[in-house]
XYZ file of N, CA and C in Angstrom:
495
model
N 14.787 -1.688 -22.502
C 15.393 -3.149 -22.497
C 15.305 -3.299 -21.296
N 14.946 -4.810 -21.019
C 14.738 -5.232 -19.445
C 16.060 -5.563 -19.021
N 16.408 -5.336 -17.519
C 17.917 -6.230 -17.199
C 17.798 -7.539 -16.844
N 18.752 -7.761 -16.551
C 18.696 -9.640 -16.135
C 18.521 -9.824 -14.687
N 17.855 -9.278 -14.333
C 17.482 -9.579 -12.663
C 15.643 -9.900 -12.444
N 15.505 -10.609 -11.830
C 14.143 -11.478 -11.498
C 12.993 -10.234 -11.194
N 12.082 -9.901 -12.438
C 11.018 -9.166 -12.063
C 11.212 -7.846 -13.009
N 12.675 -7.976 -13.653
C 12.707 -6.642 -14.134
C 11.427 -6.575 -15.368
N 11.626 -5.389 -15.684
C 10.455 -4.862 -17.369
C 11.433 -4.440 -17.785
N 10.828 -4.297 -19.350
C 11.591 -3.552 -20.615
C 11.473 -2.183 -19.796
N 12.690 -1.215 -20.256
C 12.836 0.173 -19.910
C 13.681 0.165 -18.707
N 13.874 -0.629 -17.707
C 14.494 -0.918 -16.798
C 16.165 -0.392 -16.705
N 16.518 -0.587 -18.045
C 17.946 -0.187 -18.276
C 18.156 1.346 -18.805
N 17.078 2.248 -18.703
C 17.382 3.375 -18.759
C 18.234 4.257 -17.778
N 19.021 5.170 -18.213
C 19.741 5.513 -16.998
C 19.293 6.209 -15.945
N 19.663 6.048 -14.672
C 18.918 6.531 -13.424
C 17.860 5.955 -13.192
N 16.644 5.192 -13.551
C 15.879 4.809 -13.244
C 16.039 3.827 -12.053
N 15.002 3.906 -11.104
C 15.525 3.469 -9.949
C 14.146 2.806 -9.609
N 13.919 1.517 -8.766
C 13.170 0.766 -8.407
C 13.026 1.456 -6.982
N 11.463 1.163 -7.100
C 10.717 1.574 -5.590
C 10.931 0.641 -4.454
N 10.474 0.983 -3.493
C 10.859 -0.171 -2.378
C 9.921 -1.002 -2.326
N 9.830 -1.981 -3.316
C 8.702 -3.137 -3.314
C 9.309 -4.244 -3.556
N 8.694 -5.373 -3.530
C 8.643 -6.814 -4.307
C 9.054 -6.899 -5.623
N 10.099 -7.356 -5.825
C 10.512 -7.807 -7.560
C 9.624 -8.904 -8.114
N 9.676 -10.215 -7.218
C 8.788 -11.496 -7.185
C 8.189 -11.892 -5.771
N 6.886 -12.256 -5.968
C 6.345 -12.617 -4.857
C 5.126 -13.904 -5.557
N 5.842 -15.129 -5.245
C 4.934 -16.098 -5.637
C 4.932 -17.365 -4.756
N 3.536 -17.912 -4.875
C 3.198 -19.443 -3.802
C 2.352 -20.149 -4.673
N 2.755 -21.214 -4.177
C 2.140 -22.669 -4.408
C 2.144 -24.006 -3.652
N 1.703 -24.937 -4.173
C 1.643 -26.074 -3.153
C 1.957 -27.419 -4.020
N 2.170 -28.343 -3.343
C 2.662 -29.478 -4.031
C 1.342 -30.583 -3.753
N 0.383 -30.579 -3.316
C -0.663 -31.188 -2.654
C -2.201 -31.055 -2.508
N -3.170 -30.972 -3.315
C -4.221 -30.247 -3.482
C -5.536 -31.421 -2.584
N -5.070 -32.707 -1.945
C -5.640 -33.366 -1.648
C -6.318 -32.854 -0.393
N -7.652 -33.448 -0.124
C -8.306 -33.080 1.375
C -7.539 -33.776 2.396
N -7.485 -33.075 3.056
C -6.815 -33.902 4.866
C -5.327 -34.106 4.547
N -4.671 -34.033 3.762
C -2.977 -34.062 3.247
C -2.369 -32.933 3.775
N -1.486 -33.466 3.893
C 0.035 -32.454 4.552
C 0.326 -31.944 3.049
N 0.478 -30.600 2.861
C 0.697 -29.984 1.512
C 1.622 -29.009 2.089
N 3.106 -29.279 1.070
C 3.790 -27.983 1.252
C 3.872 -26.980 0.605
N 3.715 -25.807 1.085
C 3.294 -24.439 0.220
C 4.832 -24.202 0.067
N 4.779 -23.853 -0.975
C 6.412 -23.160 -1.262
C 6.542 -21.742 -1.746
N 7.354 -20.965 -1.525
C 7.296 -19.405 -1.828
C 8.589 -19.203 -2.275
N 8.656 -18.391 -3.369
C 9.674 -17.787 -4.019
C 9.322 -16.155 -4.181
N 10.728 -15.131 -3.483
C 10.469 -14.025 -3.561
C 11.776 -13.264 -3.656
N 11.571 -12.019 -4.037
C 12.982 -11.261 -4.553
C 12.269 -9.540 -4.177
N 12.915 -9.185 -3.659
C 13.023 -7.431 -2.932
C 13.957 -6.878 -3.730
N 13.467 -5.581 -4.124
C 14.182 -4.362 -5.248
C 15.429 -4.166 -4.067
N 15.019 -4.226 -2.528
C 16.201 -3.576 -1.823
C 16.399 -4.556 -1.144
N 18.013 -4.602 -0.529
C 18.201 -5.794 0.505
C 17.443 -5.459 1.761
N 17.087 -6.578 2.445
C 16.522 -6.777 3.591
C 17.165 -7.249 4.654
N 17.904 -6.367 5.891
C 18.535 -6.677 6.594
C 17.914 -7.986 7.595
N 19.295 -8.235 8.546
C 18.571 -9.437 9.548
C 17.885 -9.117 10.373
N 16.651 -9.977 10.371
C 15.794 -9.346 11.829
C 14.775 -8.968 11.117
N 14.602 -8.475 9.716
C 13.605 -8.052 9.203
C 12.102 -9.511 9.214
N 10.839 -8.724 9.566
C 10.198 -9.770 9.279
C 9.110 -9.699 8.280
N 9.263 -10.903 7.647
C 8.058 -11.044 6.713
C 7.101 -11.742 7.097
N 5.872 -11.038 6.526
C 4.403 -11.590 7.089
C 3.643 -12.162 5.912
N 3.435 -13.200 5.909
C 2.683 -13.566 4.697
C 1.141 -14.442 5.169
N 0.118 -13.473 4.581
C -1.325 -13.783 5.421
C -2.322 -14.083 4.231
N -3.279 -14.676 5.116
C -4.234 -14.995 4.159
C -4.555 -16.649 3.610
N -3.498 -17.438 4.333
C -3.533 -18.794 3.935
C -4.590 -19.556 4.721
N -5.568 -18.894 4.497
C -7.104 -19.765 5.440
C -7.648 -20.938 4.960
N -8.055 -21.609 5.885
C -9.233 -22.985 5.700
C -8.043 -24.237 5.689
N -6.563 -23.960 6.294
C -6.401 -25.164 6.671
C -6.490 -25.678 8.325
N -6.221 -27.222 8.328
C -6.276 -27.480 9.607
C -4.839 -27.357 10.702
N -4.347 -27.092 9.938
C -3.056 -26.818 11.053
C -2.921 -25.667 12.266
N -2.722 -26.117 13.685
C -2.963 -25.253 14.479
C -1.765 -24.326 14.695
N -1.926 -23.501 15.668
C -0.923 -22.332 15.969
C 0.192 -23.003 16.145
N 1.573 -22.332 15.807
C 2.710 -23.167 15.654
C 3.435 -21.870 15.826
N 4.513 -21.678 17.219
C 5.353 -20.947 17.262
C 6.542 -21.459 16.981
N 6.683 -22.796 16.460
C 7.882 -23.252 15.748
C 7.773 -23.934 14.662
N 7.163 -23.149 13.654
C 6.666 -24.132 12.428
C 8.308 -24.290 11.868
N 8.431 -25.246 11.006
C 9.557 -25.610 10.390
C 9.726 -24.915 8.955
N 10.618 -24.164 8.784
C 10.802 -23.744 7.238
C 12.206 -24.108 6.507
N 11.831 -24.606 5.254
C 12.985 -25.361 4.416
C 13.386 -24.071 3.747
N 14.954 -23.930 3.893
C 15.386 -22.869 2.927
C 15.849 -23.552 2.026
N 15.915 -23.458 0.245
C 16.297 -23.938 -0.458
C 17.916 -23.515 -0.836
N 17.755 -21.767 -0.471
C 19.207 -21.289 -0.959
C 20.025 -21.669 0.284
N 21.048 -22.334 -0.490
C 22.057 -22.968 0.346
C 23.485 -22.344 -0.167
N 24.661 -22.105 0.297
C 24.923 -22.007 1.450
C 24.230 -20.669 2.383
N 23.300 -20.018 1.470
C 23.229 -18.776 2.379
C 21.747 -18.620 2.530
N 20.957 -19.604 3.411
C 19.630 -19.166 3.435
C 19.131 -17.963 3.648
N 17.899 -17.220 3.390
C 17.178 -16.199 3.754
C 16.372 -15.956 4.917
N 16.187 -17.155 5.698
C 15.107 -16.913 6.746
C 15.736 -18.136 8.089
N 15.320 -17.766 9.096
C 15.698 -18.633 10.274
C 14.894 -20.056 9.777
N 15.156 -21.246 10.332
C 14.481 -22.609 10.121
C 13.333 -22.383 10.830
N 12.525 -21.737 11.368
C 11.478 -21.740 11.868
C 10.548 -20.506 12.158
N 9.300 -20.346 12.031
C 8.500 -18.939 11.703
C 7.217 -19.501 12.788
N 6.517 -18.437 13.236
C 5.377 -18.409 13.612
C 4.200 -18.713 12.632
N 3.257 -19.534 12.751
C 2.286 -19.922 12.329
C 0.614 -19.292 13.226
N -0.274 -18.873 12.945
C -1.641 -18.329 13.130
C -2.579 -18.873 12.709
N -2.884 -19.694 12.489
C -4.397 -20.268 12.153
C -5.582 -19.679 11.868
N -5.966 -18.864 12.507
C -7.101 -17.594 12.583
C -7.167 -17.132 11.338
N -5.798 -16.554 11.049
C -6.149 -15.494 9.860
C -4.586 -15.850 8.750
N -4.505 -17.349 8.843
C -3.456 -17.839 8.009
C -2.809 -17.010 7.651
N -1.879 -17.044 9.284
C -0.446 -16.196 8.810
C 0.420 -16.645 8.991
N 1.679 -16.301 8.284
C 3.275 -17.238 8.629
C 3.900 -15.891 8.908
N 4.394 -15.557 9.983
C 5.689 -14.700 10.213
C 6.920 -15.459 10.195
N 8.053 -14.977 9.359
C 9.135 -15.297 9.242
C 10.324 -13.841 9.931
N 11.340 -14.509 10.228
C 12.557 -13.610 10.127
C 13.794 -13.700 9.762
N 14.112 -12.669 8.733
C 15.280 -12.823 7.900
C 16.559 -13.351 8.189
N 17.230 -13.603 7.835
C 18.871 -13.580 7.878
C 19.544 -12.406 7.221
N 19.067 -11.889 6.235
C 19.708 -11.015 5.136
C 19.127 -11.294 3.947
N 18.234 -10.411 3.322
C 18.229 -10.855 1.665
C 18.598 -9.919 1.040
N 19.676 -10.190 -0.230
C 20.349 -9.730 -1.019
C 18.717 -9.069 -2.054
N 19.243 -7.677 -2.358
C 18.098 -7.111 -3.537
C 18.424 -8.119 -4.879
N 17.280 -8.167 -5.572
C 16.921 -8.574 -6.660
C 17.528 -10.353 -6.620
N 17.640 -10.853 -5.565
C 17.969 -12.438 -4.969
C 16.586 -12.805 -4.941
N 16.424 -13.681 -6.060
C 15.222 -15.096 -5.586
C 15.821 -15.808 -4.686
N 14.928 -15.877 -3.902
C 14.748 -16.714 -2.161
C 13.695 -17.492 -2.742
N 13.889 -19.184 -1.960
C 12.948 -20.111 -2.357
C 13.000 -20.702 -0.786
N 11.630 -21.223 -0.418
C 11.471 -21.687 0.769
C 9.991 -22.354 0.797
N 10.215 -23.382 2.025
C 8.415 -23.911 2.039
C 8.149 -24.371 3.582
N 7.062 -24.452 3.625
C 6.715 -25.192 5.141
C 5.200 -25.964 4.851
N 5.036 -26.687 6.020
C 3.912 -27.570 5.541
C 2.595 -27.023 6.150
N 1.258 -27.456 5.750
C 0.084 -27.005 5.966
C -0.524 -28.237 6.100
N -1.553 -28.857 7.029
C -2.665 -29.778 6.568
C -3.855 -29.187 6.196
N -4.079 -29.515 4.705
C -5.599 -29.126 3.963
C -6.753 -29.632 5.088
N -7.514 -28.740 4.723
C -9.133 -29.114 5.558
C -9.291 -30.341 4.865
N -10.850 -31.027 5.572
C -11.445 -32.434 4.859
C -12.232 -31.765 3.637
N -12.458 -30.696 3.015
C -13.535 -30.385 2.260
C -12.756 -29.605 1.153
N -13.739 -29.439 -0.069
C -13.087 -28.817 -0.877
C -12.943 -26.992 -0.567
N -12.022 -26.403 -1.416
C -12.048 -24.928 -1.429
C -11.308 -24.494 -2.227
N -11.704 -22.993 -3.006
C -10.718 -22.390 -3.580
C -10.007 -21.789 -3.043
N -8.642 -21.262 -3.812
C -7.550 -20.886 -3.575
C -7.531 -19.269 -2.678
N -7.280 -19.109 -1.362
C -7.476 -17.841 -0.836
C -6.488 -16.881 -1.251
N -6.756 -15.542 -1.153
C -6.051 -14.453 -1.483
C -4.939 -14.202 -0.531
N -3.990 -14.044 -0.638
C -2.694 -14.493 0.067
C -1.676 -12.881 0.114
N -1.247 -12.450 0.729
C -0.583 -11.130 0.930
C 0.821 -11.575 1.172
N 1.591 -10.335 1.126
C 2.774 -10.393 1.810
C 3.348 -8.977 1.977
N 4.400 -8.431 3.084
C 4.890 -7.539 3.589
C 6.085 -7.760 4.369
N 7.178 -6.853 4.311
C 8.106 -6.831 5.123
C 7.858 -5.596 6.408
N 8.431 -6.013 7.358
C 8.644 -4.816 8.601
C 10.248 -4.970 9.035
N 10.532 -3.914 9.326
C 12.269 -3.451 10.085
C 12.762 -2.431 9.630
N 13.775 -2.439 9.274
C 14.779 -1.316 9.035
C 14.105 -0.680 7.776
N 14.155 -1.393 6.662
C 13.518 -1.580 5.280
C 12.054 -2.201 5.293
N 10.885 -1.388 5.373
C 9.660 -2.175 5.281
C 9.128 -1.706 3.827
N 8.289 -3.193 3.583
C 7.778 -3.213 2.558
C 6.164 -3.339 2.005
N 5.323 -2.573 1.685
C 3.950 -2.440 1.646
C 3.443 -3.586 1.172
N 2.233 -4.351 2.027
C 1.558 -5.859 1.537
C 1.193 -5.420 0.074
N 1.606 -6.664 -0.422
C 0.904 -6.476 -1.783
C 0.574 -8.157 -1.929
N -0.523 -8.713 -2.983
C -0.906 -9.917 -3.518
C 0.000 -10.596 -3.900
N 0.334 -12.104 -3.496
C 0.915 -12.968 -3.830
C 0.722 -13.411 -5.246
N 1.460 -14.022 -6.048
C 0.836 -14.643 -7.462
C 1.071 -15.939 -7.294
N -0.310 -16.519 -7.704
C -0.551 -18.088 -7.175
C -0.199 -18.836 -8.115
N 0.531 -20.294 -7.839
C 0.149 -21.374 -8.616
C 1.774 -21.298 -10.092
N 2.359 -20.180 -9.922
C 3.387 -20.048 -10.919
C 4.486 -19.874 -10.263
N 5.197 -20.467 -9.759
C 6.601 -20.140 -9.187
C 7.450 -20.487 -9.957
N 9.019 -19.622 -9.174
C 9.992 -19.833 -9.990
C 10.990 -21.147 -9.521
N 9.922 -21.989 -9.075
C 10.964 -23.137 -9.030
C 11.065 -24.092 -9.946
N 12.345 -24.971 -9.918
C 12.676 -25.846 -11.091
C 11.470 -27.358 -10.990
N 11.297 -27.837 -12.066
C 10.280 -29.138 -12.079
C 10.669 -29.655 -10.609
N 11.779 -30.149 -9.932
C 11.776 -30.578 -8.969
C 10.810 -30.155 -7.950
N 10.542 -28.870 -8.014
C 9.599 -28.550 -6.763
C 8.087 -28.011 -7.045
N 7.205 -29.302 -7.387
C 6.144 -28.571 -8.249
C 5.252 -27.752 -7.364
N 4.869 -26.808 -8.080
C 3.828 -26.101 -7.290
C 3.002 -25.800 -8.534
N 1.935 -25.649 -7.994
C 0.414 -25.347 -8.283
C -0.410 -24.766 -7.407
N -1.719 -23.927 -8.031
C -2.514 -23.392 -7.107
C -3.064 -23.774 -5.841
N -2.993 -23.392 -4.807
C -3.190 -23.620 -3.399
C -4.683 -23.703 -3.428
N -4.962 -24.998 -3.785
C -6.408 -25.587 -3.875
C -6.738 -26.773 -3.234
N -8.007 -27.125 -2.512
C -8.173 -28.352 -1.763
C -9.402 -29.337 -2.958
N -9.104 -30.096 -3.228
C -10.346 -30.436 -4.038
C -11.236 -31.331 -3.337
N -12.375 -31.716 -3.773
C -13.312 -32.671 -2.647
C -13.171 -34.083 -3.099
N -13.652 -34.844 -2.313
C -13.393 -36.439 -2.277
C -14.761 -36.959 -3.218
């Protein structure tokens, strides 16, 4: 039997079965696949273990944007009144990296946030994107699921892809 938790699988209700120190949900999508357009990237995540305030979340591989380095990239938190992240992060264009700082993430709780990137002017396929956490509790890097986020229909999220004109 599966538990009523994000990412739960059949058999998780067995006595004393414990989760590893990993992500339960890691999903990423976009709302604008058009060249040269501002594209809001949406992320949904949950970890099996709570992450303390100050834990660094590193999303890497969002290559191909024309968004320049930004030490104060705006982060929109959708979990209110308890957002999971500071309202800005650090964007590094060369490796498509966003570094976020947590305010504290509760175990098995879905957190939703977004940030803007500007698409390049020509076609590209969706890149391979990974996520990891570093802090009191670290979670090794894993690949993110693309194009199928846990957002409601008001948060349109489709695979990260820029189409040609």
